[in-house]
């Protein structure tokens, strides 16, 4: 998942300033949305997208790979019949998740219908993604999976009414629109086979393709659709976030697979070729930097690397694309192998925590001579646990399951360690020098307090224990830079994947603790609200419920307590907004 519209404002300025903002500004805002100024809310301009001229027609389309899908290894644990007691507990928990979803859905329907988001405290609404009913589209597949078929059918006629010819924002975020709107429509279509959903997916797909109409066919990721619609020529930008470039593949590929029209696949296959070509020519060969130059198609300037925010799903999609293409495109395997071995060497750290738990977490790497890791912990980066676990199965790399387990455990630990039982948005831990568990990483209170004092730029004569109390830091946390919880899914996403892959009940137990803590702290009259500070015993709420609450967070909780055959990881692969796409059927 990614990132952060707010950074779009800074896109035009230098990497140095971006980096300074990245390290110095706080509170961080990693939220995937930040309200954008509407172009003109009352009478937005309307375009006939079918008549917009294409300035740079694609000369040779790259076709979808053909041939018989390869037999991929089995991904899910070989679940056996559960005992009656376990089943009873599981089903009770599943029903609790359903109830919470239904409250949010009904109030969205009653109070914010056809708008992007419900405001869960006031009962109002807001349009954060252009007013194309983001929560409605995003939640459709969850409705279907949870068995709310009547609600689902009755939403279909309203989906038909969503009018993509109106553009209410100055700029369309191509990535956000792709993962939420296109991904949501495609997934709901594959589950239900309602034709209107594929028709709407094609509509939005045609609009998004116009963002690729540049001389080098690289997309405008923050796209001024008004200028394009008015006939202006466009070129790709010199500063683009990696996640926004690298996370369009699954949705565009699925649209081509479902329509038989390869123009969407071709558009993203060009990006993949570029990523493949540049992978060894960056400041940290094997990984791509946070910002890339799409105008020159050069990846060699930025010195910042991470599996976390602003890069995240570009990495997440490598293994998932390999599976979605039935193993017929080896580029994704090669890129996964190189990227993950570099990440394991340089972009993960082992935090020092009480009880000497053996944990790992992705950090932020800057390359000045050698790569240096900053032991940051982002809630958003918790997705990486599931990525490594899934990769271990898809590519038969047992060590990656271990890495995925340790990252997911770090997130479970961070939930437990916080007073509200919920992990904060961005914090820092203390990194032991080696991630290899054969080196010691013993909890040492002196070292921890020193690290706290130095992060807080305190002088040596300040008693660090006073400091820790006044900073409200649970043992192990060296700094909490952003204390919010915005109803994010990444921790439960990885817990769900670990549960389905290992069958170990500890993951269901962790999920239930997370769910009860979140529901208790975020519940409002109309839904669930973002929290301002999870390190308070009773965190204050803010009037926001992002569309990923119903699309992702509640879907992953639900599926953790649903029978493992429902949306099995052997048949489906989730996009970064938790929309499941069907894997190609293999023979045999
Ligand atoms: C903790 O670390 C400090 C500083 O490196 C060291 O002097 C001390 O012996 C350590 N304490 C324990 C219990 O290992």
Short mmCIF file of N, CA, C and O in Angstrom, two decimals, residues 81-94 505 508 561:
data_model
loop_
_atom_site.label_atom_id
_atom_site.label_comp_id
_atom_site.label_asym_id
_atom_site.label_seq_id
_atom_site.Cartn_x
_atom_site.Cartn_y
_atom_site.Cartn_z
N UNK A 81 -9.88 -30.90 8.99
CA UNK A 81 -11.12 -30.56 9.71
C UNK A 81 -10.76 -30.05 11.11
O UNK A 81 -9.99 -30.67 11.82
N UNK A 82 -11.33 -28.91 11.51
CA UNK A 82 -11.04 -28.40 12.86
C UNK A 82 -11.99 -29.05 13.87
O UNK A 82 -13.05 -29.57 13.49
N UNK A 83 -11.60 -28.98 15.16
CA UNK A 83 -12.51 -29.57 16.15
C UNK A 83 -13.66 -28.60 16.43
O UNK A 83 -13.60 -27.42 16.09
N UNK A 84 -14.72 -29.15 17.04
CA UNK A 84 -15.98 -28.41 17.17
C UNK A 84 -15.79 -27.12 17.96
O UNK A 84 -16.38 -26.08 17.65
N UNK A 85 -14.93 -27.16 18.97
CA UNK A 85 -14.72 -26.00 19.81
C UNK A 85 -14.02 -24.87 19.05
O UNK A 85 -14.45 -23.72 19.09
N UNK A 86 -12.96 -25.23 18.35
CA UNK A 86 -12.22 -24.25 17.55
C UNK A 86 -13.14 -23.61 16.52
O UNK A 86 -13.11 -22.41 16.27
N UNK A 87 -14.00 -24.45 15.93
CA UNK A 87 -14.92 -23.96 14.92
C UNK A 87 -15.90 -22.94 15.51
O UNK A 87 -16.17 -21.89 14.92
N UNK A 88 -16.38 -23.26 16.72
CA UNK A 88 -17.34 -22.37 17.37
C UNK A 88 -16.71 -21.00 17.65
O UNK A 88 -17.30 -19.96 17.36
N UNK A 89 -15.50 -21.03 18.19
CA UNK A 89 -14.80 -19.77 18.49
C UNK A 89 -14.57 -18.98 17.21
O UNK A 89 -14.84 -17.79 17.12
N UNK A 90 -14.10 -19.68 16.19
CA UNK A 90 -13.81 -19.01 14.92
C UNK A 90 -15.06 -18.36 14.34
O UNK A 90 -15.04 -17.20 13.91
N UNK A 91 -16.15 -19.09 14.37
CA UNK A 91 -17.37 -18.55 13.75
C UNK A 91 -17.95 -17.38 14.55
O UNK A 91 -18.47 -16.43 13.96
N UNK A 92 -17.81 -17.42 15.86
CA UNK A 92 -18.26 -16.28 16.67
C UNK A 92 -17.46 -15.04 16.31
O UNK A 92 -18.02 -13.95 16.14
N UNK A 93 -16.17 -15.21 16.17
CA UNK A 93 -15.30 -14.08 15.83
C UNK A 93 -15.62 -13.55 14.44
O UNK A 93 -15.67 -12.34 14.21
N UNK A 94 -15.83 -14.47 13.52
CA UNK A 94 -16.16 -14.07 12.15
C UNK A 94 -17.43 -13.22 12.14
O UNK A 94 -17.51 -12.20 11.45
N UNK A 505 -2.25 -21.59 14.84
CA UNK A 505 -3.34 -20.84 15.44
C UNK A 505 -2.91 -19.55 16.14
O UNK A 505 -3.73 -18.66 16.36
N UNK A 508 -4.28 -16.59 14.33
CA UNK A 508 -5.69 -16.24 14.58
C UNK A 508 -5.84 -15.55 15.92
O UNK A 508 -6.62 -14.60 16.06
N UNK A 561 -10.92 -15.41 9.96
CA UNK A 561 -11.84 -16.24 10.74
C UNK A 561 -12.84 -16.98 9.86
O UNK A 561 -13.81 -17.55 10.35
#
